[in-house]
Amino acid sequence: IDAGLSWIGRKTAKGPVFYLAGEGHGGIKRRLRAWKDYKEMDWKLPFFVSPQAIPLDKGGSVKHLITSIKAYKELPALVVVDTLATSFGSGDENSTKDMNTFLNHVQALRQALGCAVIVVHHTGHLAKERPRGAYALMAGVDAYYNIEKTESGLTCLCSPGKMKDATPVKDTWFK
């Protein structure tokens, strides 16, 4: 998105990307470098990675985040929250009340910035077919996808789990 490149044959809306990384900071730089090398690109793109998790359970922290992002010269095309658990702050992801508060703050972020927001979340240990935590999460999102690695770890299957206002896309395999 920050480079304006198509993705699996689909056009993207070019714009800044803000990646709210709650974990794996060391690996992010390596993945970005590998992607840049693979695409043979000069990395001067508007892609910003937070140095720590950003708690989205409190309205004040969300307002501060919105103000900080708006300070950049251009509004983002995408904000990625990775992961829900690291951004959940002091909330209990099994609590419907806390999950609804989190979802309301994600919605406030989306509306204030006028962009898409992707929240990365994990499945349960036993229930691999749905995200862990309060069921309010599945009810409160526009779309969600399940991404699974194969046993070899070399391919992944991306399957739509829900598409609120659109026709679900077909399963997609990635290498």
JSON list of C-alpha atoms in Angstrom, two decimals:
[
{"chain": "A", "resi": 1, "resn": "ILE", "atom": "CA", "xyz": [0.00, 0.00, 0.00]},
{"chain": "A", "resi": 2, "resn": "ASP", "atom": "CA", "xyz": [2.77, 2.48, 0.84]},
{"chain": "A", "resi": 3, "resn": "ALA", "atom": "CA", "xyz": [4.37, 1.71, -2.55]},
{"chain": "A", "resi": 4, "resn": "GLY", "atom": "CA", "xyz": [1.06, 1.70, -4.44]},
{"chain": "A", "resi": 5, "resn": "LEU", "atom": "CA", "xyz": [1.76, -1.78, -5.85]},
{"chain": "A", "resi": 6, "resn": "SER", "atom": "CA", "xyz": [-0.99, -4.21, -6.76]},
{"chain": "A", "resi": 7, "resn": "TRP", "atom": "CA", "xyz": [-1.57, -7.15, -4.43]},
{"chain": "A", "resi": 8, "resn": "ILE", "atom": "CA", "xyz": [-2.59, -10.56, -5.81]},
{"chain": "A", "resi": 9, "resn": "GLY", "atom": "CA", "xyz": [-3.76, -8.82, -8.95]},
{"chain": "A", "resi": 10, "resn": "ARG", "atom": "CA", "xyz": [-5.77, -6.15, -7.15]},
{"chain": "A", "resi": 11, "resn": "LYS", "atom": "CA", "xyz": [-5.06, -2.43, -7.23]},
{"chain": "A", "resi": 12, "resn": "THR", "atom": "CA", "xyz": [-4.24, -0.79, -3.89]},
{"chain": "A", "resi": 13, "resn": "ALA", "atom": "CA", "xyz": [-4.79, 2.78, -2.74]},
{"chain": "A", "resi": 14, "resn": "LYS", "atom": "CA", "xyz": [-1.31, 4.24, -2.31]},
{"chain": "A", "resi": 15, "resn": "GLY", "atom": "CA", "xyz": [-0.67, 6.00, 0.97]},
{"chain": "A", "resi": 16, "resn": "PRO", "atom": "CA", "xyz": [1.24, 5.99, 4.23]},
{"chain": "A", "resi": 17, "resn": "VAL", "atom": "CA", "xyz": [1.07, 2.92, 6.46]},
{"chain": "A", "resi": 18, "resn": "PHE", "atom": "CA", "xyz": [1.36, 3.06, 10.24]},
{"chain": "A", "resi": 19, "resn": "TYR", "atom": "CA", "xyz": [2.26, -0.33, 11.74]},
{"chain": "A", "resi": 20, "resn": "LEU", "atom": "CA", "xyz": [1.54, -0.50, 15.47]},
{"chain": "A", "resi": 21, "resn": "ALA", "atom": "CA", "xyz": [3.90, -3.30, 16.41]},
{"chain": "A", "resi": 22, "resn": "GLY", "atom": "CA", "xyz": [3.31, -4.83, 19.80]},
{"chain": "A", "resi": 23, "resn": "GLU", "atom": "CA", "xyz": [5.89, -7.58, 19.38]},
{"chain": "A", "resi": 24, "resn": "GLY", "atom": "CA", "xyz": [8.57, -8.90, 17.04]},
{"chain": "A", "resi": 25, "resn": "HIS", "atom": "CA", "xyz": [10.34, -5.59, 16.48]},
{"chain": "A", "resi": 26, "resn": "GLY", "atom": "CA", "xyz": [13.61, -7.25, 15.47]},
{"chain": "A", "resi": 27, "resn": "GLY", "atom": "CA", "xyz": [11.95, -9.35, 12.79]},
{"chain": "A", "resi": 28, "resn": "ILE", "atom": "CA", "xyz": [10.03, -6.46, 11.25]},
{"chain": "A", "resi": 29, "resn": "LYS", "atom": "CA", "xyz": [13.18, -4.76, 9.94]},
{"chain": "A", "resi": 30, "resn": "ARG", "atom": "CA", "xyz": [14.42, -8.03, 8.42]},
{"chain": "A", "resi": 31, "resn": "ARG", "atom": "CA", "xyz": [11.05, -8.68, 6.71]},
{"chain": "A", "resi": 32, "resn": "LEU", "atom": "CA", "xyz": [10.92, -5.14, 5.34]},
{"chain": "A", "resi": 33, "resn": "ARG", "atom": "CA", "xyz": [14.46, -5.41, 4.01]},
{"chain": "A", "resi": 34, "resn": "ALA", "atom": "CA", "xyz": [13.70, -8.78, 2.40]},
{"chain": "A", "resi": 35, "resn": "TRP", "atom": "CA", "xyz": [10.55, -7.39, 0.76]},
{"chain": "A", "resi": 36, "resn": "LYS", "atom": "CA", "xyz": [12.43, -4.33, -0.50]},
{"chain": "A", "resi": 37, "resn": "ASP", "atom": "CA", "xyz": [15.20, -6.53, -1.95]},
{"chain": "A", "resi": 38, "resn": "TYR", "atom": "CA", "xyz": [12.67, -8.89, -3.54]},
{"chain": "A", "resi": 39, "resn": "LYS", "atom": "CA", "xyz": [10.81, -5.97, -5.16]},
{"chain": "A", "resi": 40, "resn": "GLU", "atom": "CA", "xyz": [14.14, -4.27, -6.04]},
{"chain": "A", "resi": 41, "resn": "MET", "atom": "CA", "xyz": [12.90, -1.02, -4.51]},
{"chain": "A", "resi": 42, "resn": "ASP", "atom": "CA", "xyz": [14.60, 1.97, -3.00]},
{"chain": "A", "resi": 43, "resn": "TRP", "atom": "CA", "xyz": [13.10, 2.11, 0.50]},
{"chain": "A", "resi": 44, "resn": "LYS", "atom": "CA", "xyz": [11.94, 5.69, 0.84]},
{"chain": "A", "resi": 45, "resn": "LEU", "atom": "CA", "xyz": [8.33, 4.86, 1.40]},
{"chain": "A", "resi": 46, "resn": "PRO", "atom": "CA", "xyz": [5.95, 6.20, 4.05]},
{"chain": "A", "resi": 47, "resn": "PHE", "atom": "CA", "xyz": [5.93, 3.11, 6.25]},
{"chain": "A", "resi": 48, "resn": "PHE", "atom": "CA", "xyz": [6.14, 3.80, 9.98]},
{"chain": "A", "resi": 49, "resn": "VAL", "atom": "CA", "xyz": [6.63, 1.21, 12.73]},
{"chain": "A", "resi": 50, "resn": "SER", "atom": "CA", "xyz": [5.90, 1.98, 16.39]},
{"chain": "A", "resi": 51, "resn": "PRO", "atom": "CA", "xyz": [8.75, 1.15, 18.76]},
{"chain": "A", "resi": 52, "resn": "GLN", "atom": "CA", "xyz": [6.32, -0.41, 21.26]},
{"chain": "A", "resi": 53, "resn": "ALA", "atom": "CA", "xyz": [2.77, -1.64, 21.71]},
{"chain": "A", "resi": 54, "resn": "ILE", "atom": "CA", "xyz": [0.11, 1.08, 21.71]},
{"chain": "A", "resi": 55, "resn": "PRO", "atom": "CA", "xyz": [-2.69, 0.38, 24.24]},
{"chain": "A", "resi": 56, "resn": "LEU", "atom": "CA", "xyz": [-6.09, 0.86, 22.62]},
{"chain": "A", "resi": 57, "resn": "ASP", "atom": "CA", "xyz": [-8.16, 0.13, 25.71]},
{"chain": "A", "resi": 58, "resn": "LYS", "atom": "CA", "xyz": [-8.23, 3.74, 26.94]},
{"chain": "A", "resi": 59, "resn": "GLY", "atom": "CA", "xyz": [-9.79, 6.66, 25.05]},
{"chain": "A", "resi": 60, "resn": "GLY", "atom": "CA", "xyz": [-6.94, 8.99, 25.99]},
{"chain": "A", "resi": 61, "resn": "SER", "atom": "CA", "xyz": [-4.28, 6.81, 24.41]},
{"chain": "A", "resi": 62, "resn": "VAL", "atom": "CA", "xyz": [-6.38, 6.51, 21.23]},
{"chain": "A", "resi": 63, "resn": "LYS", "atom": "CA", "xyz": [-6.79, 10.31, 21.03]},
{"chain": "A", "resi": 64, "resn": "HIS", "atom": "CA", "xyz": [-3.04, 10.72, 21.50]},
{"chain": "A", "resi": 65, "resn": "LEU", "atom": "CA", "xyz": [-2.37, 8.15, 18.77]},
{"chain": "A", "resi": 66, "resn": "ILE", "atom": "CA", "xyz": [-4.74, 9.92, 16.36]},
{"chain": "A", "resi": 67, "resn": "THR", "atom": "CA", "xyz": [-3.08, 13.27, 17.08]},
{"chain": "A", "resi": 68, "resn": "SER", "atom": "CA", "xyz": [0.38, 11.76, 16.55]},
{"chain": "A", "resi": 69, "resn": "ILE", "atom": "CA", "xyz": [-0.56, 10.18, 13.22]},
{"chain": "A", "resi": 70, "resn": "LYS", "atom": "CA", "xyz": [-2.31, 13.35, 12.03]},
{"chain": "A", "resi": 71, "resn": "ALA", "atom": "CA", "xyz": [0.95, 15.24, 12.66]},
{"chain": "A", "resi": 72, "resn": "TYR", "atom": "CA", "xyz": [2.40, 13.50, 9.58]},
{"chain": "A", "resi": 73, "resn": "LYS", "atom": "CA", "xyz": [1.90, 15.48, 6.35]},
{"chain": "A", "resi": 74, "resn": "GLU", "atom": "CA", "xyz": [-0.57, 12.97, 4.90]},
{"chain": "A", "resi": 75, "resn": "LEU", "atom": "CA", "xyz": [-3.30, 10.82, 6.43]},
{"chain": "A", "resi": 76, "resn": "PRO", "atom": "CA", "xyz": [-2.65, 7.08, 6.26]},
{"chain": "A", "resi": 77, "resn": "ALA", "atom": "CA", "xyz": [-4.20, 4.63, 3.85]},
{"chain": "A", "resi": 78, "resn": "LEU", "atom": "CA", "xyz": [-3.78, 1.86, 6.42]},
{"chain": "A", "resi": 79, "resn": "VAL", "atom": "CA", "xyz": [-3.12, 1.33, 10.12]},
{"chain": "A", "resi": 80, "resn": "VAL", "atom": "CA", "xyz": [-2.08, -2.16, 11.22]},
{"chain": "A", "resi": 81, "resn": "VAL", "atom": "CA", "xyz": [-2.54, -3.16, 14.87]},
{"chain": "A", "resi": 82, "resn": "ASP", "atom": "CA", "xyz": [-0.26, -6.15, 15.52]},
{"chain": "A", "resi": 83, "resn": "THR", "atom": "CA", "xyz": [-1.47, -7.79, 17.74]},
{"chain": "A", "resi": 84, "resn": "LEU", "atom": "CA", "xyz": [-4.82, -7.39, 19.43]},
{"chain": "A", "resi": 85, "resn": "ALA", "atom": "CA", "xyz": [-3.40, -8.96, 22.60]},
{"chain": "A", "resi": 86, "resn": "THR", "atom": "CA", "xyz": [-0.48, -6.53, 22.85]},
{"chain": "A", "resi": 87, "resn": "SER", "atom": "CA", "xyz": [-2.75, -3.55, 22.13]},
{"chain": "A", "resi": 88, "resn": "PHE", "atom": "CA", "xyz": [-5.50, -4.59, 24.53]},
{"chain": "A", "resi": 89, "resn": "GLY", "atom": "CA", "xyz": [-3.87, -2.86, 27.48]},
{"chain": "A", "resi": 90, "resn": "SER", "atom": "CA", "xyz": [-5.37, -3.76, 30.84]},
{"chain": "A", "resi": 91, "resn": "GLY", "atom": "CA", "xyz": [-8.55, -5.19, 29.30]},
{"chain": "A", "resi": 92, "resn": "ASP", "atom": "CA", "xyz": [-9.64, -8.83, 29.34]},
{"chain": "A", "resi": 93, "resn": "GLU", "atom": "CA", "xyz": [-10.04, -10.09, 25.78]},
{"chain": "A", "resi": 94, "resn": "ASN", "atom": "CA", "xyz": [-12.59, -12.65, 27.03]},
{"chain": "A", "resi": 95, "resn": "SER", "atom": "CA", "xyz": [-14.84, -9.87, 28.32]},
{"chain": "A", "resi": 96, "resn": "THR", "atom": "CA", "xyz": [-17.54, -8.67, 25.91]},
{"chain": "A", "resi": 97, "resn": "LYS", "atom": "CA", "xyz": [-17.49, -5.25, 27.57]},
{"chain": "A", "resi": 98, "resn": "ASP", "atom": "CA", "xyz": [-13.72, -4.87, 27.18]},
{"chain": "A", "resi": 99, "resn": "MET", "atom": "CA", "xyz": [-13.79, -6.20, 23.62]},
{"chain": "A", "resi": 100, "resn": "ASN", "atom": "CA", "xyz": [-16.53, -3.72, 22.67]},
{"chain": "A", "resi": 101, "resn": "THR", "atom": "CA", "xyz": [-14.47, -0.88, 24.18]},
{"chain": "A", "resi": 102, "resn": "PHE", "atom": "CA", "xyz": [-11.47, -1.99, 22.13]},
{"chain": "A", "resi": 103, "resn": "LEU", "atom": "CA", "xyz": [-13.57, -2.25, 18.94]},
{"chain": "A", "resi": 104, "resn": "ASN", "atom": "CA", "xyz": [-15.07, 1.20, 19.57]},
{"chain": "A", "resi": 105, "resn": "HIS", "atom": "CA", "xyz": [-11.55, 2.63, 19.86]},
{"chain": "A", "resi": 106, "resn": "VAL", "atom": "CA", "xyz": [-10.47, 0.91, 16.64]},
{"chain": "A", "resi": 107, "resn": "GLN", "atom": "CA", "xyz": [-13.57, 2.37, 14.96]},
{"chain": "A", "resi": 108, "resn": "ALA", "atom": "CA", "xyz": [-12.71, 5.85, 16.32]},
{"chain": "A", "resi": 109, "resn": "LEU", "atom": "CA", "xyz": [-9.21, 5.45, 14.87]},
{"chain": "A", "resi": 110, "resn": "ARG", "atom": "CA", "xyz": [-10.63, 4.42, 11.48]},
{"chain": "A", "resi": 111, "resn": "GLN", "atom": "CA", "xyz": [-13.12, 7.28, 11.38]},
{"chain": "A", "resi": 112, "resn": "ALA", "atom": "CA", "xyz": [-10.71, 9.99, 12.54]},
{"chain": "A", "resi": 113, "resn": "LEU", "atom": "CA", "xyz": [-8.04, 8.96, 10.04]},
{"chain": "A", "resi": 114, "resn": "GLY", "atom": "CA", "xyz": [-10.36, 7.90, 7.19]},
{"chain": "A", "resi": 115, "resn": "CYS", "atom": "CA", "xyz": [-8.39, 4.73, 6.49]},
{"chain": "A", "resi": 116, "resn": "ALA", "atom": "CA", "xyz": [-8.56, 0.97, 6.75]},
{"chain": "A", "resi": 117, "resn": "VAL", "atom": "CA", "xyz": [-7.48, -0.64, 10.02]},
{"chain": "A", "resi": 118, "resn": "ILE", "atom": "CA", "xyz": [-6.26, -4.21, 10.18]},
{"chain": "A", "resi": 119, "resn": "VAL", "atom": "CA", "xyz": [-6.05, -5.93, 13.56]},
{"chain": "A", "resi": 120, "resn": "VAL", "atom": "CA", "xyz": [-3.85, -9.02, 13.72]},
{"chain": "A", "resi": 121, "resn": "HIS", "atom": "CA", "xyz": [-5.14, -11.58, 16.20]},
{"chain": "A", "resi": 122, "resn": "HIS", "atom": "CA", "xyz": [-4.53, -15.22, 17.01]},
{"chain": "A", "resi": 123, "resn": "THR", "atom": "CA", "xyz": [-6.84, -18.19, 17.16]},
{"chain": "A", "resi": 124, "resn": "GLY", "atom": "CA", "xyz": [-7.39, -20.10, 20.36]},
{"chain": "A", "resi": 125, "resn": "HIS", "atom": "CA", "xyz": [-5.19, -23.03, 21.21]},
{"chain": "A", "resi": 126, "resn": "LEU", "atom": "CA", "xyz": [-8.00, -25.52, 20.70]},
{"chain": "A", "resi": 127, "resn": "ALA", "atom": "CA", "xyz": [-10.49, -23.58, 18.55]},
{"chain": "A", "resi": 128, "resn": "LYS", "atom": "CA", "xyz": [-8.37, -22.92, 15.44]},
{"chain": "A", "resi": 129, "resn": "GLU", "atom": "CA", "xyz": [-11.39, -21.98, 13.34]},
{"chain": "A", "resi": 130, "resn": "ARG", "atom": "CA", "xyz": [-12.04, -18.66, 15.13]},
{"chain": "A", "resi": 131, "resn": "PRO", "atom": "CA", "xyz": [-10.20, -15.90, 16.96]},
{"chain": "A", "resi": 132, "resn": "ARG", "atom": "CA", "xyz": [-9.73, -16.38, 20.68]},
{"chain": "A", "resi": 133, "resn": "GLY", "atom": "CA", "xyz": [-11.46, -14.14, 23.19]},
{"chain": "A", "resi": 134, "resn": "ALA", "atom": "CA", "xyz": [-14.95, -12.65, 23.38]},
{"chain": "A", "resi": 135, "resn": "TYR", "atom": "CA", "xyz": [-17.29, -13.50, 20.54]},
{"chain": "A", "resi": 136, "resn": "ALA", "atom": "CA", "xyz": [-18.03, -9.75, 20.27]},
{"chain": "A", "resi": 137, "resn": "LEU", "atom": "CA", "xyz": [-14.83, -9.49, 18.20]},
{"chain": "A", "resi": 138, "resn": "MET", "atom": "CA", "xyz": [-16.25, -11.58, 15.35]},
{"chain": "A", "resi": 139, "resn": "ALA", "atom": "CA", "xyz": [-19.56, -9.73, 15.52]},
{"chain": "A", "resi": 140, "resn": "GLY", "atom": "CA", "xyz": [-17.91, -6.31, 15.56]},
{"chain": "A", "resi": 141, "resn": "VAL", "atom": "CA", "xyz": [-15.59, -6.44, 12.54]},
{"chain": "A", "resi": 142, "resn": "ASP", "atom": "CA", "xyz": [-16.34, -5.86, 8.86]},
{"chain": "A", "resi": 143, "resn": "ALA", "atom": "CA", "xyz": [-14.23, -8.80, 7.72]},
{"chain": "A", "resi": 144, "resn": "TYR", "atom": "CA", "xyz": [-11.85, -11.35, 9.06]},
{"chain": "A", "resi": 145, "resn": "TYR", "atom": "CA", "xyz": [-9.54, -13.87, 7.50]},
{"chain": "A", "resi": 146, "resn": "ASN", "atom": "CA", "xyz": [-7.98, -17.02, 8.84]},
{"chain": "A", "resi": 147, "resn": "ILE", "atom": "CA", "xyz": [-4.37, -17.55, 7.77]},
{"chain": "A", "resi": 148, "resn": "GLU", "atom": "CA", "xyz": [-2.82, -20.95, 8.35]},
{"chain": "A", "resi": 149, "resn": "LYS", "atom": "CA", "xyz": [0.65, -22.27, 7.60]},
{"chain": "A", "resi": 150, "resn": "THR", "atom": "CA", "xyz": [0.94, -25.69, 6.05]},
{"chain": "A", "resi": 151, "resn": "GLU", "atom": "CA", "xyz": [3.00, -28.32, 7.84]},
{"chain": "A", "resi": 152, "resn": "SER", "atom": "CA", "xyz": [6.03, -27.47, 5.71]},
{"chain": "A", "resi": 153, "resn": "GLY", "atom": "CA", "xyz": [5.74, -23.81, 6.70]},
{"chain": "A", "resi": 154, "resn": "LEU", "atom": "CA", "xyz": [6.46, -22.79, 3.10]},
{"chain": "A", "resi": 155, "resn": "THR", "atom": "CA", "xyz": [2.87, -22.04, 2.11]},
{"chain": "A", "resi": 156, "resn": "CYS", "atom": "CA", "xyz": [-0.09, -20.39, 3.81]},
{"chain": "A", "resi": 157, "resn": "LEU", "atom": "CA", "xyz": [-3.80, -20.56, 3.15]},
{"chain": "A", "resi": 158, "resn": "CYS", "atom": "CA", "xyz": [-5.82, -17.37, 3.57]},
{"chain": "A", "resi": 159, "resn": "SER", "atom": "CA", "xyz": [-9.54, -18.08, 3.97]},
{"chain": "A", "resi": 160, "resn": "PRO", "atom": "CA", "xyz": [-12.27, -15.47, 4.48]},
{"chain": "A", "resi": 161, "resn": "GLY", "atom": "CA", "xyz": [-14.18, -15.99, 7.72]},
{"chain": "A", "resi": 162, "resn": "LYS", "atom": "CA", "xyz": [-16.58, -13.08, 7.36]},
{"chain": "A", "resi": 163, "resn": "MET", "atom": "CA", "xyz": [-17.33, -10.33, 4.86]},
{"chain": "A", "resi": 164, "resn": "LYS", "atom": "CA", "xyz": [-19.94, -7.94, 6.22]},
{"chain": "A", "resi": 165, "resn": "ASP", "atom": "CA", "xyz": [-20.76, -5.85, 3.15]},
{"chain": "A", "resi": 166, "resn": "ALA", "atom": "CA", "xyz": [-19.06, -7.66, 0.30]},
{"chain": "A", "resi": 167, "resn": "THR", "atom": "CA", "xyz": [-18.85, -10.98, -1.44]},
{"chain": "A", "resi": 168, "resn": "PRO", "atom": "CA", "xyz": [-16.21, -13.15, 0.24]},
{"chain": "A", "resi": 169, "resn": "VAL", "atom": "CA", "xyz": [-13.12, -13.72, -1.83]},
{"chain": "A", "resi": 170, "resn": "LYS", "atom": "CA", "xyz": [-11.97, -17.24, -2.61]},
{"chain": "A", "resi": 171, "resn": "ASP", "atom": "CA", "xyz": [-9.34, -19.01, -0.57]},
{"chain": "A", "resi": 172, "resn": "THR", "atom": "CA", "xyz": [-5.88, -17.82, -1.55]},
{"chain": "A", "resi": 173, "resn": "TRP", "atom": "CA", "xyz": [-2.61, -19.73, -1.25]},
{"chain": "A", "resi": 174, "resn": "PHE", "atom": "CA", "xyz": [0.64, -17.89, -0.60]},
{"chain": "A", "resi": 175, "resn": "LYS", "atom": "CA", "xyz": [4.19, -19.13, -0.94]}
]
